[in-house]
PDB file of C-alpha atoms in Angstrom:
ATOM      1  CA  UNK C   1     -23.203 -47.771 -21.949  1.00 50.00           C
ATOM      2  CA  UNK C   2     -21.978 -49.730 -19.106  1.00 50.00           C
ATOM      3  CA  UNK C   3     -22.033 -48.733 -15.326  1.00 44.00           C
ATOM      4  CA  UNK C   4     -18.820 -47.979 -15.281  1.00 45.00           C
ATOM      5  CA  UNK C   5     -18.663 -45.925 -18.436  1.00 46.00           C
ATOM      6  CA  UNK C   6     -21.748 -43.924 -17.149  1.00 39.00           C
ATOM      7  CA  UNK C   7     -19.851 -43.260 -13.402  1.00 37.00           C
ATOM      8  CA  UNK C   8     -17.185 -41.980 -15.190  1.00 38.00           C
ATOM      9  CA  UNK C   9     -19.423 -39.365 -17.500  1.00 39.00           C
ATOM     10  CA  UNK C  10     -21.015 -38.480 -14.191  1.00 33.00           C
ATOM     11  CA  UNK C  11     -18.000 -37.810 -12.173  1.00 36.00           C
ATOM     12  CA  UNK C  12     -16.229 -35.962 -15.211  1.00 33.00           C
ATOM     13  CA  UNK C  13     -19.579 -33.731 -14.993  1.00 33.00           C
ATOM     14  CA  UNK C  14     -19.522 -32.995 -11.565  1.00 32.00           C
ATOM     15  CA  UNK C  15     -15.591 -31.831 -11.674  1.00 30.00           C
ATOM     16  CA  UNK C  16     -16.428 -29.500 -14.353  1.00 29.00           C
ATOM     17  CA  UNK C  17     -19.503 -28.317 -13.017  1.00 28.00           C
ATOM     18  CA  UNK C  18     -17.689 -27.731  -9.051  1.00 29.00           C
ATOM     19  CA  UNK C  19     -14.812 -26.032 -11.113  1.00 29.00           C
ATOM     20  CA  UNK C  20     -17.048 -23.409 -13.175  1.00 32.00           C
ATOM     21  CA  UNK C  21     -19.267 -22.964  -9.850  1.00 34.00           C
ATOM     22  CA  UNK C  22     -16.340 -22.013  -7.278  1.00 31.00           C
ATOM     23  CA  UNK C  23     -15.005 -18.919  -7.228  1.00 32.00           C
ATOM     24  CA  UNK C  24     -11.492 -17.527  -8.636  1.00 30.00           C
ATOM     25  CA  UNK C  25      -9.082 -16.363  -6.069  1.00 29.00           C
ATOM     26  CA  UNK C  26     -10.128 -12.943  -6.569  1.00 30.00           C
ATOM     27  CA  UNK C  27      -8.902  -9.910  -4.128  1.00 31.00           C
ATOM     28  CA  UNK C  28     -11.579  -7.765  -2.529  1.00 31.00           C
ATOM     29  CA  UNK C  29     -11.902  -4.686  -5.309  1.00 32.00           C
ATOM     30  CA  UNK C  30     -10.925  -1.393  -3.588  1.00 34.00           C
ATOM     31  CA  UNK C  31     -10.351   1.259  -6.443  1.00 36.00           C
ATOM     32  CA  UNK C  32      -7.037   3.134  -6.182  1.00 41.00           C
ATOM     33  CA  UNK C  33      -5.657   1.690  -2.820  1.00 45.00           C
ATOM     34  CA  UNK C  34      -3.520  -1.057  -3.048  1.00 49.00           C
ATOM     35  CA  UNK C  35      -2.917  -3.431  -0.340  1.00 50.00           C
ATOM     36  CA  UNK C  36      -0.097  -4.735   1.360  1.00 50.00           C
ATOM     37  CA  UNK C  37      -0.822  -8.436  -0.672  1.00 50.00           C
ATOM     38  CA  UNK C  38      -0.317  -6.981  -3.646  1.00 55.00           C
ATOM     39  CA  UNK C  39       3.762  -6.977  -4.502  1.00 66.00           C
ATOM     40  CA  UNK C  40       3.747  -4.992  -8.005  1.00 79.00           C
ATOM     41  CA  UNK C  41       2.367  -2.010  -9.597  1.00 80.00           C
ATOM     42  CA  UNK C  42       3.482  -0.759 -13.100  1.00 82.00           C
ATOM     43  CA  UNK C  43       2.149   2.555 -14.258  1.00 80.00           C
ATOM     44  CA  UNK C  44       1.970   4.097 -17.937  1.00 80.00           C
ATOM     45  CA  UNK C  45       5.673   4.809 -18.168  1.00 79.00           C
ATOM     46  CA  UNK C  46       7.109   1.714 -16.422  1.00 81.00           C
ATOM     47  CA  UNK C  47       7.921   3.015 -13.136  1.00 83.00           C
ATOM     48  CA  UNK C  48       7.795   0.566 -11.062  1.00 85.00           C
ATOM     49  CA  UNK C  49       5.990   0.412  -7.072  1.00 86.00           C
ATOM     50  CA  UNK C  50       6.568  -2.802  -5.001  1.00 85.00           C
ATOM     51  CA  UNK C  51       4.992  -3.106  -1.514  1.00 83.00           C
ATOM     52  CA  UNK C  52       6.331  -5.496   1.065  1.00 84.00           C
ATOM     53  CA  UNK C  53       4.620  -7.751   3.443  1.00 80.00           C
ATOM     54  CA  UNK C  54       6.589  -5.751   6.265  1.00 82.00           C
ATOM     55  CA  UNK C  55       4.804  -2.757   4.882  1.00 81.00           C
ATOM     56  CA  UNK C  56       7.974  -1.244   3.469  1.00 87.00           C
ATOM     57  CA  UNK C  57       7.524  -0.250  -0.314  1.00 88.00           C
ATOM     58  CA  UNK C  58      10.178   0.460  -3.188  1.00 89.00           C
ATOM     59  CA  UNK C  59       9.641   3.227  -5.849  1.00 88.00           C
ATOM     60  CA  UNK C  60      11.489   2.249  -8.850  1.00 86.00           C
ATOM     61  CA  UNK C  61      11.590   4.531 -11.830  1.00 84.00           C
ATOM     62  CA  UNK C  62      12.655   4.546 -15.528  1.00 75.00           C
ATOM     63  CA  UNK C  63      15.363   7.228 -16.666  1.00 68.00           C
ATOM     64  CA  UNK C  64      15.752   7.022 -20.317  1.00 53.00           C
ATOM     65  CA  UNK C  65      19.300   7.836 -22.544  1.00 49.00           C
ATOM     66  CA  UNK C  66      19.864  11.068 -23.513  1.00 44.00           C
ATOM     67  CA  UNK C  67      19.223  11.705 -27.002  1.00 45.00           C
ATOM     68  CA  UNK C  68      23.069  11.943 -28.422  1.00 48.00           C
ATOM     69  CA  UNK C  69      22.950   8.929 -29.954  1.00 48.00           C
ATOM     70  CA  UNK C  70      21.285   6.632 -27.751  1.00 49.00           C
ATOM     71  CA  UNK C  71      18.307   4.472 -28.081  1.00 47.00           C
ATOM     72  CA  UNK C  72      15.413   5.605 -26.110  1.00 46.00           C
ATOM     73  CA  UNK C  73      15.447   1.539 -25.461  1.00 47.00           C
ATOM     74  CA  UNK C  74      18.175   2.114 -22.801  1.00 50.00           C
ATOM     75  CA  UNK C  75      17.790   3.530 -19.682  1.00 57.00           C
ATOM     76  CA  UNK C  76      18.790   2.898 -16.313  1.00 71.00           C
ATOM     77  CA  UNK C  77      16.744   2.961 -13.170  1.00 77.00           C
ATOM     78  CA  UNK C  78      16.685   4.891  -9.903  1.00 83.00           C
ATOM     79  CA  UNK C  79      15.284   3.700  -6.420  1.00 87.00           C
ATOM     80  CA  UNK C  80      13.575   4.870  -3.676  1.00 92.00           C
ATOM     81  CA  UNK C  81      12.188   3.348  -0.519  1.00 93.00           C
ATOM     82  CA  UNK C  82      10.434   3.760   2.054  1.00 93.00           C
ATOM     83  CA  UNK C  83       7.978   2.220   5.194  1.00 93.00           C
ATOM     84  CA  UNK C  84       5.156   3.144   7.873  1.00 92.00           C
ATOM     85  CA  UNK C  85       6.336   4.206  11.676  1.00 92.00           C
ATOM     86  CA  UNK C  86       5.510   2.096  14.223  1.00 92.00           C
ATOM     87  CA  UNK C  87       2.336   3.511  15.846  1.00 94.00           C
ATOM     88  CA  UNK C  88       3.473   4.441  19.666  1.00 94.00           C
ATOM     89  CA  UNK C  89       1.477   5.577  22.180  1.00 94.00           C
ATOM     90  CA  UNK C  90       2.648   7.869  24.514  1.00 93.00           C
ATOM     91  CA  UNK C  91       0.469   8.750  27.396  1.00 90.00           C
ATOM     92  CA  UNK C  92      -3.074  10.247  25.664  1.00 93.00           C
ATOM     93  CA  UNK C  93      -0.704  10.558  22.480  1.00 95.00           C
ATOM     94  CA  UNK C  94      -0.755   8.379  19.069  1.00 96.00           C
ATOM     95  CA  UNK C  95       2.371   8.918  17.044  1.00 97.00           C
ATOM     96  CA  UNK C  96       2.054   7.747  12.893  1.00 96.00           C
ATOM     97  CA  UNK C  97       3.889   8.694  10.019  1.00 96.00           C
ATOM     98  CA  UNK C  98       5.944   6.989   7.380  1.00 95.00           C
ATOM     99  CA  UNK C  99       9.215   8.089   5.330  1.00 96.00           C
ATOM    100  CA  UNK C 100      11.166   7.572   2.261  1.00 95.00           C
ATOM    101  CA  UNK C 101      14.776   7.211   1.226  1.00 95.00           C
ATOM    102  CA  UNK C 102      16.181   8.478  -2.299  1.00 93.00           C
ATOM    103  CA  UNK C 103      19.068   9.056  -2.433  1.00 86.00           C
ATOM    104  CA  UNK C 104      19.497   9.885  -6.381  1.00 88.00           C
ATOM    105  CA  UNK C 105      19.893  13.109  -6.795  1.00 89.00           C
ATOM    106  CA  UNK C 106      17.457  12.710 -10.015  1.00 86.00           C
ATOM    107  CA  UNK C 107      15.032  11.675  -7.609  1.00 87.00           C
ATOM    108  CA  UNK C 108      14.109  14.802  -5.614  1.00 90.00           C
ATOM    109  CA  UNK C 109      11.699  16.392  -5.113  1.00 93.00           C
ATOM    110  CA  UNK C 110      10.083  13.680  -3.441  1.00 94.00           C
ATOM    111  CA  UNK C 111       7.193  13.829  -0.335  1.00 95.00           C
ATOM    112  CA  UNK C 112       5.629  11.566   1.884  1.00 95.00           C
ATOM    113  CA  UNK C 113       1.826  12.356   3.468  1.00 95.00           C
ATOM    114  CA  UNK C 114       0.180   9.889   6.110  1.00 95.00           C
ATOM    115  CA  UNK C 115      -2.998   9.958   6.590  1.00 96.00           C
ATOM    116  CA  UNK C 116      -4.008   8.276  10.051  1.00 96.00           C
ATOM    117  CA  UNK C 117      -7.768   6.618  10.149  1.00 95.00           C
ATOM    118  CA  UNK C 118      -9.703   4.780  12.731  1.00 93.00           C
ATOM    119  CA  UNK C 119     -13.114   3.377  13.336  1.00 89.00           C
ATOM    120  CA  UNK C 120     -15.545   3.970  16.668  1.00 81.00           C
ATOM    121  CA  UNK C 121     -14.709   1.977  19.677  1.00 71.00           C
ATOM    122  CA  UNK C 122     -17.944  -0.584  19.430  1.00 73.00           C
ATOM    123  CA  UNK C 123     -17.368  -3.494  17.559  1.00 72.00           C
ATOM    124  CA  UNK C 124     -20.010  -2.822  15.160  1.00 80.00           C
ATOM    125  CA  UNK C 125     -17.967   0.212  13.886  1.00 79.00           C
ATOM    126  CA  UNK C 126     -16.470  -0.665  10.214  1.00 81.00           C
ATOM    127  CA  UNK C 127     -16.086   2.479   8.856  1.00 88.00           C
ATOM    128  CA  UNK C 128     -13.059   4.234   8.743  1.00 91.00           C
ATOM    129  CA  UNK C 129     -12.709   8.278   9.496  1.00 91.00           C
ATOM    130  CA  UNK C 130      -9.745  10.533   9.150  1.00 94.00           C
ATOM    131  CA  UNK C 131      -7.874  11.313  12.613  1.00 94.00           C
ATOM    132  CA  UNK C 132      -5.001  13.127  11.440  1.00 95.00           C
ATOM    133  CA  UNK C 133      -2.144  13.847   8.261  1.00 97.00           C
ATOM    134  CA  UNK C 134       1.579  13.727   8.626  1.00 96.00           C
ATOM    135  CA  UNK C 135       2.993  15.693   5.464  1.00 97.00           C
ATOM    136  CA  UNK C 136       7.053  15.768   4.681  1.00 96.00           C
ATOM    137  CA  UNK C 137       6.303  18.506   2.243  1.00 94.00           C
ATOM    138  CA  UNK C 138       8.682  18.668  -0.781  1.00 94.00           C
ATOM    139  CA  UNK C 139      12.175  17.542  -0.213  1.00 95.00           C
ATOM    140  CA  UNK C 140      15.036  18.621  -2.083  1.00 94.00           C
ATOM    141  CA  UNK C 141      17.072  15.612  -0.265  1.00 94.00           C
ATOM    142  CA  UNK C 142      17.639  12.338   0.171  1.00 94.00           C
ATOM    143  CA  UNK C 143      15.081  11.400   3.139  1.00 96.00           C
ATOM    144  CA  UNK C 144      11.421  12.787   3.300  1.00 96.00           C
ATOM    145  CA  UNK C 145       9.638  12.483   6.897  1.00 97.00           C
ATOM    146  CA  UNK C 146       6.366  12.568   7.703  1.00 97.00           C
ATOM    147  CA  UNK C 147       4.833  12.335  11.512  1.00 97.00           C
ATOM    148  CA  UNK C 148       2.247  13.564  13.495  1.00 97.00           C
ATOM    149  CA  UNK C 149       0.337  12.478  17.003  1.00 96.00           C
ATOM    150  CA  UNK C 150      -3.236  12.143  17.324  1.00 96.00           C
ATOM    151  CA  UNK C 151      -4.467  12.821  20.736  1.00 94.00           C
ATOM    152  CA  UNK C 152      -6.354   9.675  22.366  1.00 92.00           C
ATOM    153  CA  UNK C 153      -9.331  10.379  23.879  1.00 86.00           C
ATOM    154  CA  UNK C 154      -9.746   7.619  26.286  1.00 86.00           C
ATOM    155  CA  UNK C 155      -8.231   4.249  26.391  1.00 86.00           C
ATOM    156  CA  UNK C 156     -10.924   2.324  24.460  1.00 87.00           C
ATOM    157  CA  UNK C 157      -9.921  -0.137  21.844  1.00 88.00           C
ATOM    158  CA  UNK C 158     -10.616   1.014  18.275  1.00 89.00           C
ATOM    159  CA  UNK C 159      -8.945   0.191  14.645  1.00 91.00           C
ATOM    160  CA  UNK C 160      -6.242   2.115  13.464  1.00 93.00           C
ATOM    161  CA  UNK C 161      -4.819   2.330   9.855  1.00 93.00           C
ATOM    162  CA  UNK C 162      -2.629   4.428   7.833  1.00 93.00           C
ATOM    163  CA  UNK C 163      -2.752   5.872   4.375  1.00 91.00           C
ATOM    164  CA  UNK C 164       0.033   6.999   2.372  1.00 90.00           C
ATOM    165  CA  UNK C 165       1.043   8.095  -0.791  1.00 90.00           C
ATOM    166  CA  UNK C 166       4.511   9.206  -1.811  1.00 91.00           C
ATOM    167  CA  UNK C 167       5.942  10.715  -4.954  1.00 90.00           C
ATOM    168  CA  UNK C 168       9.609  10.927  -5.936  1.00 90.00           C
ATOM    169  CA  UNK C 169      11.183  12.403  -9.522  1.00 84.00           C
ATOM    170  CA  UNK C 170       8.800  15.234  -9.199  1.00 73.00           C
ATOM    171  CA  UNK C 171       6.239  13.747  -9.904  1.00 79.00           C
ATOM    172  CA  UNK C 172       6.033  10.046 -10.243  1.00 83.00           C
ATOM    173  CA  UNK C 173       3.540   9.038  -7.788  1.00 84.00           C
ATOM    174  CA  UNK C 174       1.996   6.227  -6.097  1.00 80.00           C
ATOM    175  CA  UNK C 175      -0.877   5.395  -3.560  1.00 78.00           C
ATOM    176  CA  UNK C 176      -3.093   6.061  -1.815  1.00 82.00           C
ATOM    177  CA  UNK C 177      -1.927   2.677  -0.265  1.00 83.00           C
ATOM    178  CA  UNK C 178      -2.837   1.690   3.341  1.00 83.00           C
ATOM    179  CA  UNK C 179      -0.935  -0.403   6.476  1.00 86.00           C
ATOM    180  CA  UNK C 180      -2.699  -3.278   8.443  1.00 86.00           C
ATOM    181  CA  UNK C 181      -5.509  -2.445  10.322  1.00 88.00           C
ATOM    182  CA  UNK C 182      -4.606  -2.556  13.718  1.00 90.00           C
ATOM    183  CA  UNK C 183      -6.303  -2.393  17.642  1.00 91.00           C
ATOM    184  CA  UNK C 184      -5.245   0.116  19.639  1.00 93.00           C
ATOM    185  CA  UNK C 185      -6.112   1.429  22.573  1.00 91.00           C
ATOM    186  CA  UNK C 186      -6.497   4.876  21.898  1.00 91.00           C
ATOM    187  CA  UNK C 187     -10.317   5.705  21.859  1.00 77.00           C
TER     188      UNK C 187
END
């Protein structure tokens, strides 16, 4: 084998053995909350959940033919959507929520709950603790609401997040999902 032959085994080695070793683009694994980098989620019967990098999702949802005559291959869809507040602070007051817009009929009941969570104020706080839940309650309408405030006690910096899950059709449901983490100063 000449030099050059054996450079070229060696190099075609190394690739393959740098490929196997380095790791596959692989999210974080965080059972049953899905983050806002993941765009799709399609459950047993097809519906359909898409969350936004703007934190805004969309609920979209099979409605199959009636049975006179039509295949159960045709259907149509309905929509919902919906998106987080804003947090605002108001004095010693943190406001959170989120709501959701269907406005098919077919749709309702739907609800919204929030669930607002923050860590300690020290930097070496990761864990996250339940401060609060917004809940629309079921809505016989087109727009379900959910907000609540959180009183601040002190102006320390900790992280804030919030957790929601929303249902629609009376029962199609999706989350828990979860919002950017974000600093606040609302201790």
């Amino acid at each position: 084998m000449s030099l050059k032959g054996f450079i070229i085994s060696l190099s075609t080695i190394l690739l393959v053995v740098v490929n196997i070793g380095s790791p596959v683009n692989a999210a974080p694994s965080v059972p049953n909350l899905l983050r806002r980098n993941t765009t799709l989620q399609i459950d047993a019967n097809g519906n359909e959940f898409q969350l936004a990098s703007d934190g805004s999702w969309t609920m979209k949802m099979r409605e199959l033919g009636s049975s006179n005559g039509v295949n159960a291959r045709d259907f149509s869809w309905t929509y919902c959507t919906g998106n987080f507040a804003p947090y605002h602070i108001l004095g010693d007051i943190l406001e959170f929520g989120g709501q959701q817009t269907c406005n098919d009929p077919k749709t309702w009941p739907q609800s919204v709950t929030v669930r607002l969570e923050s860590t300690c104020d020290s930097w070496l706080c990761i864990k996250f603790t339940e401060k609060g839940t917004a809940k629309s309650g079921e809505v016989m309408g087109s727009v379900a609401t959910a907000h609540d405030e959180y009183g601040c006690e002190g102006h320390n910096t900790r992280k804030y997040r919030m957790v929601v899950r929303a249902t629609a059709n009376g029962g199609v449901q999706v989350g828990p999902f979860f919002d950017d983490e974000t600093d606040l100063a609302c201790g």
